[in-house]
Coordinates of C-alpha atoms and ligand atoms in Angstrom, one line a residue:
M16 CA -59.5 -72.0 -66.0
R17 CA -62.6 -72.7 -68.1
L18 CA -65.5 -75.0 -67.2
E19 CA -66.1 -77.8 -69.8
G20 CA -68.9 -79.6 -68.0
V21 CA -70.0 -81.3 -64.8
E22 CA -70.7 -85.0 -64.3
L23 CA -73.4 -85.7 -61.7
R24 CA -72.8 -89.1 -60.2
H25 CA -75.6 -90.6 -58.1
I26 CA -74.2 -93.0 -55.6
S27 CA -75.7 -95.4 -53.1
M28 CA -73.5 -96.8 -50.2
P29 CA -74.8 -99.2 -47.6
L30 CA -74.2 -98.0 -44.0
V31 CA -72.4 -100.5 -41.7
A32 CA -75.4 -100.1 -39.3
P33 CA -78.7 -98.3 -39.5
F34 CA -78.5 -94.6 -38.4
R35 CA -81.6 -93.4 -36.6
T36 CA -82.3 -89.8 -35.8
S37 CA -85.4 -88.0 -34.7
F38 CA -86.2 -87.4 -38.4
G39 CA -85.8 -90.9 -39.7
T40 CA -83.6 -94.0 -40.2
Q41 CA -80.9 -94.3 -42.8
T42 CA -79.6 -97.7 -43.9
V43 CA -78.0 -96.5 -47.1
R44 CA -76.3 -93.2 -47.9
E45 CA -77.6 -92.0 -51.3
L46 CA -76.0 -88.8 -52.5
V47 CA -74.7 -87.0 -55.6
L48 CA -71.0 -86.4 -56.4
L49 CA -69.9 -83.8 -58.9
R50 CA -66.9 -84.2 -61.2
V51 CA -66.2 -80.7 -62.3
V52 CA -64.2 -80.8 -65.6
T53 CA -62.1 -77.8 -66.7
D54 CA -59.5 -77.2 -69.3
E55 CA -56.9 -77.5 -66.5
G56 CA -58.0 -80.7 -64.9
E57 CA -60.9 -81.9 -62.8
G58 CA -62.2 -81.5 -59.2
W59 CA -64.7 -83.3 -57.0
G60 CA -67.6 -81.9 -55.1
E61 CA -69.9 -83.8 -52.7
C62 CA -73.5 -82.7 -52.2
V63 CA -74.5 -83.6 -48.7
A64 CA -78.3 -83.5 -49.3
M65 CA -80.2 -86.7 -48.5
P66 CA -82.8 -88.4 -50.6
D67 CA -85.7 -86.9 -48.6
P68 CA -86.1 -83.3 -47.3
L69 CA -86.3 -84.4 -43.6
Y70 CA -83.1 -82.8 -42.2
S71 CA -83.6 -79.6 -44.2
S72 CA -85.5 -78.6 -47.3
E73 CA -82.9 -79.9 -49.8
Y74 CA -82.9 -83.4 -51.2
V75 CA -80.9 -85.3 -53.8
E76 CA -83.1 -85.0 -56.8
G77 CA -83.9 -81.3 -56.1
C78 CA -80.2 -80.6 -55.9
M79 CA -79.6 -82.3 -59.2
D80 CA -82.4 -80.3 -60.8
V81 CA -81.2 -76.9 -59.6
L82 CA -77.6 -77.8 -60.6
R83 CA -78.4 -78.8 -64.1
R84 CA -81.2 -76.2 -64.7
F85 CA -79.7 -73.1 -63.0
L86 CA -76.4 -73.3 -61.2
I87 CA -74.1 -75.0 -63.7
P88 CA -75.4 -72.9 -66.6
A89 CA -74.9 -69.7 -64.6
L90 CA -71.4 -70.6 -63.6
A91 CA -70.6 -71.5 -67.3
A92 CA -71.9 -68.1 -68.4
A93 CA -69.9 -66.2 -65.9
G94 CA -66.6 -66.6 -67.7
P95 CA -63.3 -68.0 -66.4
L96 CA -63.7 -70.1 -63.2
D97 CA -62.7 -68.7 -59.9
A98 CA -63.7 -70.6 -56.8
H99 CA -63.9 -67.5 -54.7
A100 CA -66.4 -66.0 -57.2
V101 CA -68.8 -69.0 -57.3
A102 CA -71.0 -68.0 -54.4
G103 CA -71.4 -64.5 -55.8
T104 CA -72.3 -65.8 -59.3
L105 CA -74.9 -68.1 -57.7
L106 CA -76.3 -65.5 -55.3
P107 CA -79.3 -64.5 -57.5
F108 CA -80.7 -68.1 -56.9
K109 CA -82.3 -68.2 -53.5
G110 CA -81.4 -71.0 -51.1
H111 CA -80.2 -74.4 -52.4
R112 CA -77.1 -74.1 -50.3
M113 CA -76.1 -77.7 -50.4
A114 CA -76.2 -77.7 -54.2
K115 CA -74.2 -74.5 -54.3
A116 CA -71.7 -75.8 -51.8
A117 CA -71.1 -79.0 -53.9
L118 CA -70.4 -77.0 -57.0
E119 CA -68.1 -74.6 -55.2
M120 CA -66.2 -77.5 -53.6
G121 CA -65.7 -79.1 -57.0
V122 CA -64.4 -75.8 -58.5
L123 CA -62.2 -75.2 -55.5
D124 CA -60.8 -78.8 -55.8
A125 CA -60.0 -78.3 -59.5
E126 CA -58.4 -75.0 -58.9
L127 CA -56.3 -76.1 -55.9
R128 CA -55.2 -79.3 -57.7
A129 CA -54.0 -77.2 -60.7
A130 CA -52.2 -74.9 -58.3
G131 CA -50.7 -77.6 -56.2
R132 CA -52.3 -76.3 -53.0
S133 CA -54.3 -78.2 -50.4
F134 CA -57.7 -77.5 -49.0
G135 CA -56.0 -77.1 -45.6
Q136 CA -53.7 -74.4 -46.9
E137 CA -56.5 -72.6 -48.6
L138 CA -58.9 -72.6 -45.7
G139 CA -56.3 -71.7 -43.1
A140 CA -55.7 -75.0 -41.2
T141 CA -53.2 -74.6 -38.4
R142 CA -53.0 -78.2 -37.2
D143 CA -52.0 -81.4 -39.0
R144 CA -54.6 -83.6 -37.3
V145 CA -58.0 -83.2 -35.6
P146 CA -59.6 -84.9 -32.7
C147 CA -62.7 -87.0 -33.6
G148 CA -66.1 -87.4 -32.1
V149 CA -68.8 -89.8 -33.2
S150 CA -72.6 -89.3 -33.6
V151 CA -74.5 -92.3 -32.2
G152 CA -78.0 -92.9 -33.5
I153 CA -81.1 -93.7 -31.5
M154 CA -81.2 -97.4 -30.6
D155 CA -83.8 -99.9 -29.8
S156 CA -82.6 -100.4 -26.2
V157 CA -80.2 -98.9 -23.7
P158 CA -78.0 -102.0 -23.6
A159 CA -77.6 -101.8 -27.4
L160 CA -76.6 -98.1 -27.0
L161 CA -74.1 -98.9 -24.3
D162 CA -72.6 -101.6 -26.6
A163 CA -72.3 -99.1 -29.4
V164 CA -70.8 -96.4 -27.2
G165 CA -68.4 -98.8 -25.6
G166 CA -67.2 -99.9 -29.1
Y167 CA -66.6 -96.3 -30.2
L168 CA -64.7 -95.5 -27.0
D169 CA -62.5 -98.6 -27.5
E170 CA -61.8 -97.4 -31.1
G171 CA -60.5 -94.1 -29.6
Y172 CA -63.2 -91.6 -30.3
V173 CA -62.7 -88.6 -27.9
R174 CA -66.2 -87.4 -27.8
I175 CA -69.7 -89.1 -28.0
K176 CA -72.8 -87.4 -29.4
L177 CA -76.1 -89.1 -28.7
K178 CA -79.0 -88.5 -30.9
I179 CA -82.1 -87.8 -28.8
E180 CA -85.9 -87.4 -29.2
P181 CA -88.8 -87.3 -26.8
G182 CA -88.8 -90.7 -25.1
W183 CA -85.0 -91.2 -25.7
D184 CA -83.2 -88.5 -23.9
V185 CA -82.6 -88.5 -20.1
E186 CA -82.4 -92.3 -19.7
P187 CA -79.8 -93.0 -22.4
V188 CA -77.7 -90.0 -21.2
R189 CA -77.9 -91.2 -17.6
A190 CA -77.0 -94.8 -18.7
V191 CA -74.0 -93.6 -20.7
R192 CA -72.7 -91.4 -17.7
E193 CA -73.3 -94.3 -15.3
R194 CA -71.4 -96.8 -17.4
F195 CA -68.6 -94.7 -18.8
G196 CA -68.1 -92.0 -16.2
D197 CA -68.1 -88.3 -16.0
E198 CA -64.8 -87.9 -17.9
V199 CA -66.3 -88.8 -21.3
L200 CA -67.0 -85.7 -23.4
L201 CA -70.7 -86.1 -24.1
Q202 CA -73.3 -84.1 -26.0
V203 CA -76.7 -84.6 -27.5
D204 CA -78.4 -83.7 -30.8
A205 CA -82.2 -83.4 -31.1
N206 CA -82.5 -82.4 -34.7
T207 CA -85.5 -80.1 -33.9
A208 CA -87.5 -82.7 -32.0
Y209 CA -88.6 -80.5 -29.1
T210 CA -90.6 -77.4 -28.4
L211 CA -90.1 -74.6 -25.8
A212 CA -92.8 -76.4 -23.7
D213 CA -90.2 -79.1 -23.2
A214 CA -87.8 -76.7 -21.4
E215 CA -88.5 -78.2 -17.9
H216 CA -87.9 -81.7 -19.3
L217 CA -84.7 -80.7 -21.1
A218 CA -83.5 -79.1 -17.8
R219 CA -83.4 -82.7 -16.5
L220 CA -80.2 -83.1 -18.6
D221 CA -78.5 -80.4 -16.6
P222 CA -76.9 -82.7 -14.0
F223 CA -75.1 -84.8 -16.7
D224 CA -72.6 -82.0 -17.5
L225 CA -73.1 -82.2 -21.3
L226 CA -70.9 -80.2 -23.6
L227 CA -74.0 -79.0 -25.4
I228 CA -77.4 -79.7 -26.7
E229 CA -77.6 -79.4 -30.5
Q230 CA -80.7 -77.9 -32.2
P231 CA -83.4 -78.8 -29.7
L232 CA -86.1 -76.6 -31.5
E233 CA -87.2 -76.1 -35.0
E234 CA -84.9 -74.6 -37.6
E235 CA -86.6 -71.2 -37.8
D236 CA -87.2 -70.8 -34.0
V237 CA -84.1 -68.8 -33.2
L238 CA -85.8 -66.7 -30.5
G239 CA -87.1 -70.0 -29.0
H240 CA -83.5 -71.2 -28.6
A241 CA -82.7 -67.9 -26.9
D242 CA -85.6 -68.4 -24.5
L243 CA -84.6 -72.0 -23.9
A244 CA -81.0 -71.1 -23.2
K245 CA -82.2 -69.1 -20.2
L246 CA -84.2 -72.1 -18.8
I247 CA -81.6 -74.9 -19.1
G248 CA -78.0 -75.3 -17.9
T249 CA -76.7 -77.2 -20.9
P250 CA -75.2 -74.8 -23.5
V251 CA -77.3 -74.5 -26.6
C252 CA -75.6 -75.3 -30.0
L253 CA -77.3 -74.6 -33.3
D254 CA -77.0 -76.8 -36.4
E255 CA -80.1 -76.5 -38.8
S256 CA -80.7 -72.8 -37.9
I257 CA -77.3 -71.6 -39.0
T258 CA -77.3 -71.1 -42.8
S259 CA -74.8 -68.3 -43.2
A260 CA -72.3 -66.1 -41.4
Q261 CA -75.1 -63.5 -41.2
S262 CA -77.5 -65.9 -39.5
A263 CA -74.7 -67.1 -37.1
V264 CA -73.9 -63.5 -36.1
A265 CA -77.6 -62.9 -35.5
A266 CA -78.2 -66.0 -33.5
I267 CA -75.2 -65.2 -31.3
R268 CA -76.3 -61.7 -30.7
L269 CA -79.8 -62.9 -29.8
G270 CA -78.3 -65.3 -27.2
A271 CA -79.7 -68.3 -29.2
C272 CA -76.5 -70.3 -29.1
A273 CA -73.3 -70.5 -27.2
I274 CA -71.7 -72.9 -29.7
V275 CA -72.0 -73.4 -33.4
N276 CA -72.0 -76.6 -35.5
I277 CA -70.4 -75.7 -38.9
K278 CA -71.4 -77.9 -41.8
P279 CA -70.2 -76.5 -45.1
G280 CA -73.1 -78.0 -47.1
R281 CA -75.7 -76.4 -44.9
V282 CA -74.1 -72.9 -45.3
G283 CA -73.4 -72.9 -49.0
G284 CA -69.8 -74.0 -49.0
Y285 CA -66.4 -74.2 -47.4
L286 CA -65.6 -70.5 -48.0
E287 CA -68.8 -69.4 -46.1
A288 CA -67.9 -72.0 -43.5
V289 CA -64.6 -70.2 -42.9
R290 CA -66.4 -66.9 -42.6
I291 CA -68.7 -68.4 -39.9
H292 CA -65.6 -69.7 -38.2
D293 CA -64.0 -66.2 -38.3
A294 CA -67.2 -64.5 -37.0
C295 CA -67.5 -67.0 -34.1
V296 CA -63.9 -66.6 -33.1
E297 CA -64.4 -62.8 -33.1
A298 CA -67.5 -63.3 -30.9
G299 CA -65.8 -65.8 -28.6
V300 CA -68.1 -68.6 -29.6
A301 CA -66.6 -72.1 -29.9
V302 CA -67.3 -74.0 -33.2
W303 CA -67.0 -77.7 -34.3
C304 CA -67.3 -79.4 -37.6
G305 CA -70.5 -81.3 -38.2
G306 CA -71.0 -84.1 -40.6
M307 CA -73.5 -85.4 -43.1
L308 CA -72.3 -89.1 -43.4
E309 CA -69.9 -87.9 -46.1
T310 CA -67.8 -90.1 -48.3
G311 CA -64.0 -89.8 -48.2
L312 CA -64.2 -86.8 -50.5
G313 CA -66.4 -84.6 -48.2
R314 CA -64.6 -86.0 -45.2
A315 CA -61.2 -84.8 -46.6
A316 CA -62.5 -81.3 -46.8
N317 CA -64.2 -81.4 -43.5
V318 CA -61.0 -82.6 -41.7
A319 CA -59.1 -79.7 -43.4
L320 CA -61.8 -77.2 -42.1
A321 CA -61.8 -78.7 -38.6
A322 CA -58.0 -77.9 -38.5
L323 CA -58.7 -74.2 -38.3
P324 CA -57.9 -72.6 -34.9
G325 CA -61.5 -71.8 -33.8
F326 CA -62.6 -75.5 -34.0
T327 CA -62.0 -76.0 -30.3
L328 CA -64.4 -78.9 -29.9
P329 CA -64.1 -82.4 -31.5
G330 CA -66.2 -82.7 -34.7
D331 CA -68.4 -85.4 -36.2
T332 CA -65.4 -86.2 -38.3
S333 CA -65.4 -89.9 -37.8
G334 CA -63.3 -92.6 -39.6
S335 CA -64.7 -94.0 -42.8
G336 CA -65.4 -97.3 -41.0
R337 CA -68.0 -95.7 -38.8
Y338 CA -70.2 -95.4 -41.9
Y339 CA -69.0 -97.6 -44.7
R340 CA -67.4 -101.0 -45.2
A341 CA -65.8 -99.6 -48.4
D342 CA -65.3 -95.8 -48.9
V343 CA -64.9 -94.4 -52.4
T344 CA -61.5 -93.1 -51.4
D345 CA -58.7 -94.6 -49.4
P346 CA -60.4 -94.9 -46.0
F347 CA -59.9 -92.3 -43.2
V348 CA -58.7 -94.3 -40.2
L349 CA -58.5 -93.0 -36.6
D350 CA -55.0 -92.8 -35.1
D351 CA -55.2 -92.2 -31.4
G352 CA -58.6 -90.6 -31.7
H353 CA -57.5 -88.3 -34.5
L354 CA -57.7 -88.0 -38.3
T355 CA -54.8 -86.6 -40.3
V356 CA -55.4 -83.5 -42.5
P357 CA -54.6 -84.4 -46.1
T358 CA -51.7 -82.4 -47.5
G359 CA -51.9 -83.3 -51.2
P360 CA -53.2 -80.9 -53.8
G361 CA -56.9 -80.1 -53.6
L362 CA -58.8 -82.5 -51.4
G363 CA -55.6 -84.6 -51.2
V364 CA -57.8 -87.7 -51.9
A365 CA -59.5 -88.9 -55.1
P366 CA -62.1 -91.6 -55.8
L367 CA -60.8 -95.1 -56.4
P368 CA -62.2 -95.9 -59.8
D369 CA -63.4 -99.4 -58.9
A370 CA -64.9 -98.4 -55.6
L371 CA -66.7 -95.5 -57.2
A372 CA -68.0 -97.7 -60.0
E373 CA -69.3 -100.2 -57.5
V374 CA -71.6 -97.7 -55.8
T375 CA -72.6 -95.5 -58.8
T376 CA -76.3 -96.0 -59.7
A377 CA -76.5 -93.3 -62.4
T378 CA -74.2 -90.9 -64.2
E379 CA -75.2 -87.7 -66.1
W380 CA -73.0 -85.4 -68.1
V381 CA -74.1 -81.8 -67.9
P382 CA -72.4 -80.0 -70.8
V383 CA -71.9 -76.2 -70.9
Ligands
OSB405 O1 -77.7 -83.4 -37.3 O2 -75.6 -83.6 -37.2 C1 -76.7 -83.9 -37.7 C2 -76.2 -86.9 -40.0 C3 -77.0 -86.6 -41.0 C4 -77.8 -85.4 -40.9 C5 -77.7 -84.6 -39.8 C6 -76.8 -84.9 -38.8 C7 -76.1 -86.1 -38.9 C8 -75.2 -86.6 -37.8 C9 -74.1 -87.5 -38.2 O3 -75.3 -86.3 -36.7 C10 -72.8 -86.8 -38.5 C11 -71.8 -87.6 -39.1 O4 -71.2 -88.4 -38.5 O5 -71.5 -87.4 -40.3
MG406 MG1 -77.1 -81.9 -35.9

């Protein structure tokens, strides 16, 4: 299979409701999609970076720059395409994992479509559907939060994740427990908003029997998470800090996390995501599939990944309608709290031309 070029498609999709985290508020999801064109057909990659480097150092325009300037030319120069060789080919370029992940995803999709194999088969999915959680943003008031959580529970979501930050943590958690009971699977995500000096405060979450607290401290503070884990009862889960299988193994050995959030974009691709899964299974550490407000393309691949046996906790693999009024693919719709793993070749879904055109703000052809 030979690379003929890559189309970078900048898209902008309104969210059904503002999504507020400790690092900012999104009202629109702007991202770049990659159409990887080969002599044997095409494949789609989704770059999960956001427009501003607030979640991590990557951002949309930076990803587009590194793709067109370095990553795509290096891949073209490496000879015949092989999805399993993409990461190695791109290894000389430091960082830029979301950009690399998007390119690898597009190549893998093209390869699997041509071979008639699905992402689920390729990654090692062992289930045909996955239970779904939902990530609930910071709200203006506790009543507004309870309305939102109640709505998601009515839709069938099997796990609730509350975004937290200083000033919005113990009270919203207490309110959700009081209203919806102790049976609800509940966890929180701080997106690095705390410091180790907040340990005593975070221990006030202990009575609420949370599944986990996700990334309370800054990305590079792995030892801080190990210290914090000894001071609070809630299990610590890492998101931002885990950028590879190597960093996952190190964090686990240091006692910095008891659970790992796996996001393929953050770790350089779906194949590295599988290696993290394998390492965590080996270490007896539970994993779950994170999300980055993906379109139906990234969602299809995430659902396939979440069907691997080590994904024992529900992921942020919500239905399309939690994010978008109109997805770029046929929508993913919850069935009894679950999403079905696509079985068609490659991602098993493709952009609907009209829906894609509707949200496309710029298209750039990168020849090779
Ligand atoms: O930290 O998990 C996160 C969204 C964007 C960036 C970071 C995060 C999130 C979410 C939403 O929590 C996950 C989703 O539903 O896609
Ligand atoms: Mg997170």
